[in-house]
mmCIF file of N, CA and C in Angstrom:
data_model
loop_
_atom_site.group_PDB
_atom_site.id
_atom_site.type_symbol
_atom_site.label_atom_id
_atom_site.label_comp_id
_atom_site.label_asym_id
_atom_site.label_seq_id
_atom_site.Cartn_x
_atom_site.Cartn_y
_atom_site.Cartn_z
ATOM 1 N N UNK D 1 -31.174 -1.152 -26.350
ATOM 2 C CA UNK D 1 -30.014 -1.430 -25.536
ATOM 3 C C UNK D 1 -29.739 -0.211 -24.655
ATOM 4 N N UNK D 2 -29.556 -0.454 -23.374
ATOM 5 C CA UNK D 2 -29.287 0.614 -22.416
ATOM 6 C C UNK D 2 -27.779 0.735 -22.228
ATOM 7 N N UNK D 3 -27.228 1.958 -22.389
ATOM 8 C CA UNK D 3 -25.783 2.111 -22.182
ATOM 9 C C UNK D 3 -25.433 1.887 -20.710
ATOM 10 N N UNK D 4 -24.313 1.237 -20.497
ATOM 11 C CA UNK D 4 -23.831 0.969 -19.143
ATOM 12 C C UNK D 4 -22.546 1.747 -18.946
ATOM 13 N N UNK D 5 -22.489 2.490 -17.852
ATOM 14 C CA UNK D 5 -21.287 3.257 -17.555
ATOM 15 C C UNK D 5 -20.226 2.320 -16.992
ATOM 16 N N UNK D 6 -19.064 2.321 -17.602
ATOM 17 C CA UNK D 6 -17.969 1.468 -17.131
ATOM 18 C C UNK D 6 -17.302 2.115 -15.924
ATOM 19 N N UNK D 7 -17.012 1.301 -14.952
ATOM 20 C CA UNK D 7 -16.314 1.769 -13.754
ATOM 21 C C UNK D 7 -14.970 1.060 -13.707
ATOM 22 N N UNK D 8 -13.903 1.824 -13.592
ATOM 23 C CA UNK D 8 -12.573 1.231 -13.523
ATOM 24 C C UNK D 8 -12.321 0.667 -12.136
ATOM 25 N N UNK D 9 -11.460 -0.329 -12.061
ATOM 26 C CA UNK D 9 -11.012 -0.821 -10.767
ATOM 27 C C UNK D 9 -10.205 0.286 -10.114
ATOM 28 N N UNK D 10 -10.252 0.344 -8.784
ATOM 29 C CA UNK D 10 -9.513 1.373 -8.066
ATOM 30 C C UNK D 10 -9.168 0.863 -6.676
ATOM 31 N N UNK D 11 -8.278 1.578 -6.014
ATOM 32 C CA UNK D 11 -7.946 1.307 -4.622
ATOM 33 C C UNK D 11 -7.942 2.625 -3.879
ATOM 34 N N UNK D 12 -8.199 2.559 -2.573
ATOM 35 C CA UNK D 12 -8.148 3.760 -1.757
ATOM 36 C C UNK D 12 -7.742 3.394 -0.341
ATOM 37 N N UNK D 13 -7.190 4.387 0.354
ATOM 38 C CA UNK D 13 -6.883 4.248 1.775
ATOM 39 C C UNK D 13 -7.910 5.079 2.525
ATOM 40 N N UNK D 14 -8.489 4.472 3.538
ATOM 41 C CA UNK D 14 -9.467 5.172 4.363
ATOM 42 C C UNK D 14 -9.235 4.760 5.815
ATOM 43 N N UNK D 15 -9.012 5.753 6.679
ATOM 44 C CA UNK D 15 -8.763 5.502 8.103
ATOM 45 C C UNK D 15 -7.635 4.495 8.311
ATOM 46 N N UNK D 16 -6.613 4.570 7.469
ATOM 47 C CA UNK D 16 -5.457 3.699 7.622
ATOM 48 C C UNK D 16 -5.647 2.285 7.112
ATOM 49 N N UNK D 17 -6.714 2.044 6.378
ATOM 50 C CA UNK D 17 -6.972 0.721 5.811
ATOM 51 C C UNK D 17 -7.083 0.820 4.298
ATOM 52 N N UNK D 18 -6.791 -0.283 3.617
ATOM 53 C CA UNK D 18 -6.801 -0.320 2.162
ATOM 54 C C UNK D 18 -8.071 -1.007 1.673
ATOM 55 N N UNK D 19 -8.716 -0.376 0.679
ATOM 56 C CA UNK D 19 -9.939 -0.904 0.083
ATOM 57 C C UNK D 19 -9.741 -1.062 -1.419
ATOM 58 N N UNK D 20 -10.271 -2.154 -1.962
ATOM 59 C CA UNK D 20 -10.292 -2.388 -3.401
ATOM 60 C C UNK D 20 -11.705 -2.118 -3.888
ATOM 61 N N UNK D 21 -11.840 -1.355 -4.971
ATOM 62 C CA UNK D 21 -13.141 -1.057 -5.562
ATOM 63 C C UNK D 21 -13.179 -1.756 -6.921
ATOM 64 N N UNK D 22 -14.080 -2.718 -7.065
ATOM 65 C CA UNK D 22 -14.148 -3.506 -8.301
ATOM 66 C C UNK D 22 -14.887 -2.736 -9.394
ATOM 67 N N UNK D 23 -14.891 -3.288 -10.578
ATOM 68 C CA UNK D 23 -15.538 -2.635 -11.722
ATOM 69 C C UNK D 23 -17.028 -2.416 -11.499
ATOM 70 N N UNK D 24 -17.667 -3.283 -10.706
ATOM 71 C CA UNK D 24 -19.102 -3.108 -10.449
ATOM 72 C C UNK D 24 -19.379 -2.112 -9.323
ATOM 73 N N UNK D 25 -18.308 -1.515 -8.760
ATOM 74 C CA UNK D 25 -18.459 -0.509 -7.713
ATOM 75 C C UNK D 25 -18.452 -1.067 -6.300
ATOM 76 N N UNK D 26 -18.428 -2.388 -6.155
ATOM 77 C CA UNK D 26 -18.399 -2.962 -4.805
ATOM 78 C C UNK D 26 -17.014 -2.774 -4.189
ATOM 79 N N UNK D 27 -16.987 -2.667 -2.860
ATOM 80 C CA UNK D 27 -15.741 -2.437 -2.122
ATOM 81 C C UNK D 27 -15.388 -3.659 -1.295
ATOM 82 N N UNK D 28 -14.087 -3.932 -1.216
ATOM 83 C CA UNK D 28 -13.593 -5.007 -0.362
ATOM 84 C C UNK D 28 -12.458 -4.437 0.479
ATOM 85 N N UNK D 29 -12.574 -4.571 1.798
ATOM 86 C CA UNK D 29 -11.522 -4.109 2.693
ATOM 87 C C UNK D 29 -10.422 -5.156 2.719
ATOM 88 N N UNK D 30 -9.177 -4.726 2.413
ATOM 89 C CA UNK D 30 -8.054 -5.651 2.330
ATOM 90 C C UNK D 30 -7.188 -5.654 3.579
ATOM 91 N N UNK D 31 -7.161 -4.541 4.326
ATOM 92 C CA UNK D 31 -6.371 -4.477 5.563
ATOM 93 C C UNK D 31 -7.231 -3.895 6.672
ATOM 94 N N UNK D 32 -6.858 -4.191 7.922
ATOM 95 C CA UNK D 32 -7.692 -3.773 9.051
ATOM 96 C C UNK D 32 -6.908 -3.244 10.241
ATOM 97 N N UNK D 33 -5.612 -2.970 10.079
ATOM 98 C CA UNK D 33 -4.801 -2.528 11.210
ATOM 99 C C UNK D 33 -4.813 -1.019 11.421
ATOM 100 N N UNK D 34 -5.292 -0.258 10.435
ATOM 101 C CA UNK D 34 -5.284 1.198 10.548
ATOM 102 C C UNK D 34 -3.898 1.803 10.401
ATOM 103 N N UNK D 35 -2.984 1.105 9.717
ATOM 104 C CA UNK D 35 -1.600 1.560 9.577
ATOM 105 C C UNK D 35 -1.168 1.755 8.124
ATOM 106 N N UNK D 36 -2.096 1.699 7.195
ATOM 107 C CA UNK D 36 -1.732 1.612 5.782
ATOM 108 C C UNK D 36 -2.108 2.856 4.974
ATOM 109 N N UNK D 37 -1.307 3.129 3.924
ATOM 110 C CA UNK D 37 -1.539 4.306 3.078
ATOM 111 C C UNK D 37 -0.928 4.068 1.698
ATOM 112 N N UNK D 38 -1.103 5.028 0.814
ATOM 113 C CA UNK D 38 -0.495 5.077 -0.518
ATOM 114 C C UNK D 38 -0.735 3.817 -1.356
ATOM 115 N N UNK D 39 -1.981 3.347 -1.457
ATOM 116 C CA UNK D 39 -2.221 2.143 -2.255
ATOM 117 C C UNK D 39 -2.114 2.413 -3.755
ATOM 118 N N UNK D 40 -1.618 1.431 -4.469
ATOM 119 C CA UNK D 40 -1.548 1.472 -5.934
ATOM 120 C C UNK D 40 -1.940 0.112 -6.466
ATOM 121 N N UNK D 41 -2.776 0.115 -7.483
ATOM 122 C CA UNK D 41 -3.190 -1.128 -8.119
ATOM 123 C C UNK D 41 -2.068 -1.620 -9.025
ATOM 124 N N UNK D 42 -1.677 -2.862 -8.863
ATOM 125 C CA UNK D 42 -0.645 -3.479 -9.695
ATOM 126 C C UNK D 42 -1.144 -3.506 -11.136
ATOM 127 N N UNK D 43 -0.246 -3.509 -12.085
ATOM 128 C CA UNK D 43 -0.640 -3.426 -13.495
ATOM 129 C C UNK D 43 -1.516 -4.594 -13.953
ATOM 130 N N UNK D 44 -1.436 -5.741 -13.280
ATOM 131 C CA UNK D 44 -2.287 -6.871 -13.680
ATOM 132 C C UNK D 44 -3.702 -6.770 -13.114
ATOM 133 N N UNK D 45 -3.941 -5.787 -12.236
ATOM 134 C CA UNK D 45 -5.263 -5.578 -11.655
ATOM 135 C C UNK D 45 -5.640 -6.567 -10.577
ATOM 136 N N UNK D 46 -4.727 -7.469 -10.217
ATOM 137 C CA UNK D 46 -5.026 -8.505 -9.234
ATOM 138 C C UNK D 46 -4.386 -8.285 -7.875
ATOM 139 N N UNK D 47 -3.492 -7.295 -7.790
ATOM 140 C CA UNK D 47 -2.786 -7.046 -6.536
ATOM 141 C C UNK D 47 -2.711 -5.553 -6.257
ATOM 142 N N UNK D 48 -2.556 -5.240 -4.978
ATOM 143 C CA UNK D 48 -2.429 -3.858 -4.524
ATOM 144 C C UNK D 48 -1.134 -3.752 -3.728
ATOM 145 N N UNK D 49 -0.348 -2.730 -4.016
ATOM 146 C CA UNK D 49 0.867 -2.449 -3.263
ATOM 147 C C UNK D 49 0.576 -1.235 -2.392
ATOM 148 N N UNK D 50 1.047 -1.257 -1.136
ATOM 149 C CA UNK D 50 0.788 -0.143 -0.232
ATOM 150 C C UNK D 50 1.904 -0.013 0.795
ATOM 151 N N UNK D 51 1.944 1.138 1.470
ATOM 152 C CA UNK D 51 2.925 1.418 2.520
ATOM 153 C C UNK D 51 2.263 1.191 3.869
ATOM 154 N N UNK D 52 3.007 0.556 4.781
ATOM 155 C CA UNK D 52 2.511 0.332 6.146
ATOM 156 C C UNK D 52 3.404 1.070 7.138
ATOM 157 N N UNK D 53 2.744 1.786 8.052
ATOM 158 C CA UNK D 53 3.452 2.420 9.173
ATOM 159 C C UNK D 53 3.859 1.336 10.162
ATOM 160 N N UNK D 54 5.012 1.520 10.785
ATOM 161 C CA UNK D 54 5.481 0.576 11.797
ATOM 162 C C UNK D 54 5.901 1.361 13.034
ATOM 163 N N UNK D 55 4.953 1.753 13.883
ATOM 164 C CA UNK D 55 5.281 2.556 15.063
ATOM 165 C C UNK D 55 6.308 1.906 15.984
ATOM 166 N N UNK D 56 6.408 0.585 15.986
ATOM 167 C CA UNK D 56 7.374 -0.098 16.847
ATOM 168 C C UNK D 56 8.761 -0.196 16.226
ATOM 169 N N UNK D 57 8.886 0.130 14.948
ATOM 170 C CA UNK D 57 10.181 0.102 14.274
ATOM 171 C C UNK D 57 10.457 1.505 13.752
ATOM 172 N N UNK D 58 11.268 2.245 14.494
ATOM 173 C CA UNK D 58 11.577 3.624 14.116
ATOM 174 C C UNK D 58 12.985 3.681 13.556
ATOM 175 N N UNK D 59 13.115 4.305 12.403
ATOM 176 C CA UNK D 59 14.412 4.440 11.755
ATOM 177 C C UNK D 59 14.794 5.911 11.776
ATOM 178 N N UNK D 60 15.905 6.225 12.432
ATOM 179 C CA UNK D 60 16.374 7.605 12.538
ATOM 180 C C UNK D 60 16.865 8.070 11.173
ATOM 181 N N UNK D 61 16.239 9.127 10.675
ATOM 182 C CA UNK D 61 16.623 9.666 9.369
ATOM 183 C C UNK D 61 17.183 11.079 9.468
ATOM 184 N N UNK D 62 17.043 11.703 10.638
ATOM 185 C CA UNK D 62 17.482 13.079 10.794
ATOM 186 C C UNK D 62 16.450 14.085 10.321
ATOM 187 N N UNK D 63 15.356 13.601 9.788
ATOM 188 C CA UNK D 63 14.285 14.465 9.291
ATOM 189 C C UNK D 63 13.002 14.087 10.016
ATOM 190 N N UNK D 64 12.292 15.078 10.591
ATOM 191 C CA UNK D 64 11.031 14.743 11.269
ATOM 192 C C UNK D 64 10.045 14.101 10.301
ATOM 193 N N UNK D 65 9.306 13.134 10.803
ATOM 194 C CA UNK D 65 8.288 12.475 9.997
ATOM 195 C C UNK D 65 7.091 13.375 9.784
ATOM 196 N N UNK D 66 6.110 12.932 9.010
ATOM 197 C CA UNK D 66 4.949 13.755 8.675
ATOM 198 C C UNK D 66 4.081 14.113 9.873
ATOM 199 N N UNK D 67 4.196 13.362 10.941
ATOM 200 C CA UNK D 67 3.420 13.657 12.145
ATOM 201 C C UNK D 67 4.293 14.286 13.229
ATOM 202 N N UNK D 68 5.497 14.756 12.866
ATOM 203 C CA UNK D 68 6.378 15.429 13.804
ATOM 204 C C UNK D 68 7.223 14.493 14.654
ATOM 205 N N UNK D 69 7.156 13.206 14.428
ATOM 206 C CA UNK D 69 7.942 12.266 15.216
ATOM 207 C C UNK D 69 9.414 12.360 14.825
ATOM 208 N N UNK D 70 10.272 11.842 15.694
ATOM 209 C CA UNK D 70 11.713 11.960 15.469
ATOM 210 C C UNK D 70 12.227 11.080 14.347
ATOM 211 N N UNK D 71 11.505 10.050 14.089
ATOM 212 C CA UNK D 71 12.023 9.030 13.179
ATOM 213 C C UNK D 71 10.986 8.679 12.117
ATOM 214 N N UNK D 72 11.448 8.015 11.106
ATOM 215 C CA UNK D 72 10.545 7.577 10.052
ATOM 216 C C UNK D 72 9.870 6.272 10.458
ATOM 217 N N UNK D 73 8.545 6.233 10.325
ATOM 218 C CA UNK D 73 7.829 5.011 10.680
ATOM 219 C C UNK D 73 6.982 4.467 9.530
ATOM 220 N N UNK D 74 6.903 5.183 8.415
ATOM 221 C CA UNK D 74 6.198 4.670 7.228
ATOM 222 C C UNK D 74 7.244 3.931 6.398
ATOM 223 N N UNK D 75 7.540 2.700 6.788
ATOM 224 C CA UNK D 75 8.753 2.114 6.241
ATOM 225 C C UNK D 75 8.642 0.684 5.741
ATOM 226 N N UNK D 76 7.454 0.208 5.482
ATOM 227 C CA UNK D 76 7.330 -1.127 4.906
ATOM 228 C C UNK D 76 6.447 -1.072 3.663
ATOM 229 N N UNK D 77 6.803 -1.861 2.680
ATOM 230 C CA UNK D 77 6.010 -1.979 1.463
ATOM 231 C C UNK D 77 5.364 -3.361 1.479
ATOM 232 N N UNK D 78 4.046 -3.381 1.291
ATOM 233 C CA UNK D 78 3.268 -4.620 1.351
ATOM 234 C C UNK D 78 2.522 -4.833 0.044
ATOM 235 N N UNK D 79 2.088 -6.076 -0.182
ATOM 236 C CA UNK D 79 1.284 -6.407 -1.349
ATOM 237 C C UNK D 79 0.100 -7.255 -0.882
ATOM 238 N N UNK D 80 -1.064 -6.996 -1.470
ATOM 239 C CA UNK D 80 -2.278 -7.736 -1.105
ATOM 240 C C UNK D 80 -2.993 -8.194 -2.363
ATOM 241 N N UNK D 81 -3.620 -9.332 -2.271
ATOM 242 C CA UNK D 81 -4.454 -9.888 -3.330
ATOM 243 C C UNK D 81 -5.805 -9.161 -3.289
ATOM 244 N N UNK D 82 -6.343 -8.726 -4.424
ATOM 245 C CA UNK D 82 -7.587 -7.948 -4.422
ATOM 246 C C UNK D 82 -8.806 -8.755 -3.995
ATOM 247 N N UNK D 83 -8.705 -10.079 -4.024
ATOM 248 C CA UNK D 83 -9.843 -10.897 -3.591
ATOM 249 C C UNK D 83 -9.953 -10.950 -2.077
ATOM 250 N N UNK D 84 -8.851 -10.624 -1.389
ATOM 251 C CA UNK D 84 -8.839 -10.722 0.066
ATOM 252 C C UNK D 84 -8.692 -12.150 0.553
ATOM 253 N N UNK D 85 -8.515 -13.107 -0.364
ATOM 254 C CA UNK D 85 -8.418 -14.523 0.007
ATOM 255 C C UNK D 85 -7.106 -14.848 0.716
ATOM 256 N N UNK D 86 -6.050 -14.095 0.408
ATOM 257 C CA UNK D 86 -4.742 -14.334 1.019
ATOM 258 C C UNK D 86 -4.399 -13.166 1.934
ATOM 259 N N UNK D 87 -3.638 -13.441 2.983
ATOM 260 C CA UNK D 87 -3.171 -12.386 3.871
ATOM 261 C C UNK D 87 -2.177 -11.501 3.118
ATOM 262 N N UNK D 88 -2.213 -10.170 3.349
ATOM 263 C CA UNK D 88 -1.202 -9.300 2.742
ATOM 264 C C UNK D 88 0.197 -9.755 3.163
ATOM 265 N N UNK D 89 1.176 -9.498 2.307
ATOM 266 C CA UNK D 89 2.540 -9.952 2.545
ATOM 267 C C UNK D 89 3.505 -8.773 2.460
ATOM 268 N N UNK D 90 4.412 -8.695 3.431
ATOM 269 C CA UNK D 90 5.440 -7.648 3.397
ATOM 270 C C UNK D 90 6.477 -8.038 2.357
ATOM 271 N N UNK D 91 6.817 -7.077 1.481
ATOM 272 C CA UNK D 91 7.805 -7.363 0.444
ATOM 273 C C UNK D 91 9.082 -6.546 0.610
ATOM 274 N N UNK D 92 9.028 -5.432 1.339
ATOM 275 C CA UNK D 92 10.226 -4.629 1.605
ATOM 276 C C UNK D 92 10.131 -4.001 2.979
ATOM 277 N N UNK D 93 11.279 -3.878 3.614
ATOM 278 C CA UNK D 93 11.342 -3.194 4.903
ATOM 279 C C UNK D 93 12.502 -2.215 4.830
ATOM 280 N N UNK D 94 12.267 -0.988 5.230
ATOM 281 C CA UNK D 94 13.290 0.042 5.181
ATOM 282 C C UNK D 94 12.654 1.366 5.530
ATOM 283 N N UNK D 95 13.290 2.469 5.198
ATOM 284 C CA UNK D 95 12.640 3.751 5.460
ATOM 285 C C UNK D 95 11.775 4.129 4.273
ATOM 286 N N UNK D 96 10.811 5.003 4.523
ATOM 287 C CA UNK D 96 9.844 5.364 3.480
ATOM 288 C C UNK D 96 10.552 5.965 2.283
ATOM 289 N N UNK D 97 9.986 5.761 1.152
ATOM 290 C CA UNK D 97 10.562 6.312 -0.055
ATOM 291 C C UNK D 97 9.494 6.536 -1.084
ATOM 292 N N UNK D 98 9.924 6.852 -2.251
ATOM 293 C CA UNK D 98 9.014 7.091 -3.353
ATOM 294 C C UNK D 98 8.996 5.825 -4.199
ATOM 295 N N UNK D 99 7.831 5.405 -4.592
ATOM 296 C CA UNK D 99 7.751 4.258 -5.470
ATOM 297 C C UNK D 99 6.739 4.522 -6.558
ATOM 298 N N UNK D 100 6.854 3.785 -7.633
ATOM 299 C CA UNK D 100 5.956 3.925 -8.771
ATOM 300 C C UNK D 100 5.599 2.529 -9.244
ATOM 301 N N UNK D 101 4.334 2.324 -9.543
ATOM 302 C CA UNK D 101 3.899 1.034 -10.049
ATOM 303 C C UNK D 101 3.800 1.122 -11.563
ATOM 304 N N UNK D 102 4.431 0.196 -12.238
ATOM 305 C CA UNK D 102 4.378 0.130 -13.687
ATOM 306 C C UNK D 102 4.522 -1.322 -14.096
ATOM 307 N N UNK D 103 5.018 -1.582 -15.293
ATOM 308 C CA UNK D 103 5.234 -2.970 -15.698
ATOM 309 C C UNK D 103 6.154 -3.694 -14.714
ATOM 310 N N UNK D 104 7.091 -2.972 -14.152
ATOM 311 C CA UNK D 104 7.954 -3.490 -13.094
ATOM 312 C C UNK D 104 7.798 -2.554 -11.909
ATOM 313 N N UNK D 105 7.963 -3.087 -10.718
ATOM 314 C CA UNK D 105 7.897 -2.258 -9.519
ATOM 315 C C UNK D 105 9.177 -1.452 -9.442
ATOM 316 N N UNK D 106 9.065 -0.134 -9.406
ATOM 317 C CA UNK D 106 10.223 0.738 -9.329
ATOM 318 C C UNK D 106 10.233 1.370 -7.949
ATOM 319 N N UNK D 107 11.349 1.219 -7.248
ATOM 320 C CA UNK D 107 11.461 1.747 -5.895
ATOM 321 C C UNK D 107 12.558 2.784 -5.836
ATOM 322 N N UNK D 108 12.354 3.777 -5.021
ATOM 323 C CA UNK D 108 13.383 4.760 -4.775
ATOM 324 C C UNK D 108 13.468 5.020 -3.291
ATOM 325 N N UNK D 109 14.655 5.145 -2.759
ATOM 326 C CA UNK D 109 14.888 5.478 -1.360
ATOM 327 C C UNK D 109 14.409 4.417 -0.381
ATOM 328 N N UNK D 110 14.183 3.204 -0.805
ATOM 329 C CA UNK D 110 13.825 2.138 0.133
ATOM 330 C C UNK D 110 15.091 1.356 0.434
ATOM 331 N N UNK D 111 15.443 1.259 1.712
ATOM 332 C CA UNK D 111 16.551 0.393 2.102
ATOM 333 C C UNK D 111 16.009 -1.014 2.180
ATOM 334 N N UNK D 112 16.571 -1.891 1.434
ATOM 335 C CA UNK D 112 16.078 -3.270 1.393
ATOM 336 C C UNK D 112 16.660 -4.057 2.569
ATOM 337 N N UNK D 113 15.802 -4.722 3.294
ATOM 338 C CA UNK D 113 16.185 -5.607 4.392
ATOM 339 C C UNK D 113 15.512 -6.941 4.154
ATOM 340 N N UNK D 114 16.057 -7.973 4.714
ATOM 341 C CA UNK D 114 15.400 -9.277 4.620
ATOM 342 C C UNK D 114 14.151 -9.261 5.456
ATOM 343 N N UNK D 115 13.083 -9.785 4.934
ATOM 344 C CA UNK D 115 11.855 -9.899 5.703
ATOM 345 C C UNK D 115 11.593 -11.366 5.977
ATOM 346 N N UNK D 116 11.002 -11.620 7.151
ATOM 347 C CA UNK D 116 10.744 -13.016 7.497
ATOM 348 C C UNK D 116 9.693 -13.631 6.607
#
């Protein structure tokens, strides 16, 4: 019997896009707009949560953004299916904040707005 090295599922952001890496090491690109970052694999392993920049929606925070802009533009939280079969869906809109993925989605500093 030949030992097989186990590979964990993972997600990564590359050039503003989100990629899912399956246990067999294959990659699937989940987003293609070049506006996405901070991916986290949901605890069930079937979904990815990530932050999307919105250059057309600027929220004045009084603090320069990471790229020196006047306003915060990393301000939407999205969720994507790891199979890529469904379009990613926006779940929160507000200014950027800190979030943690666990048994429940925990959000901090996100202003909740209704999304269409």
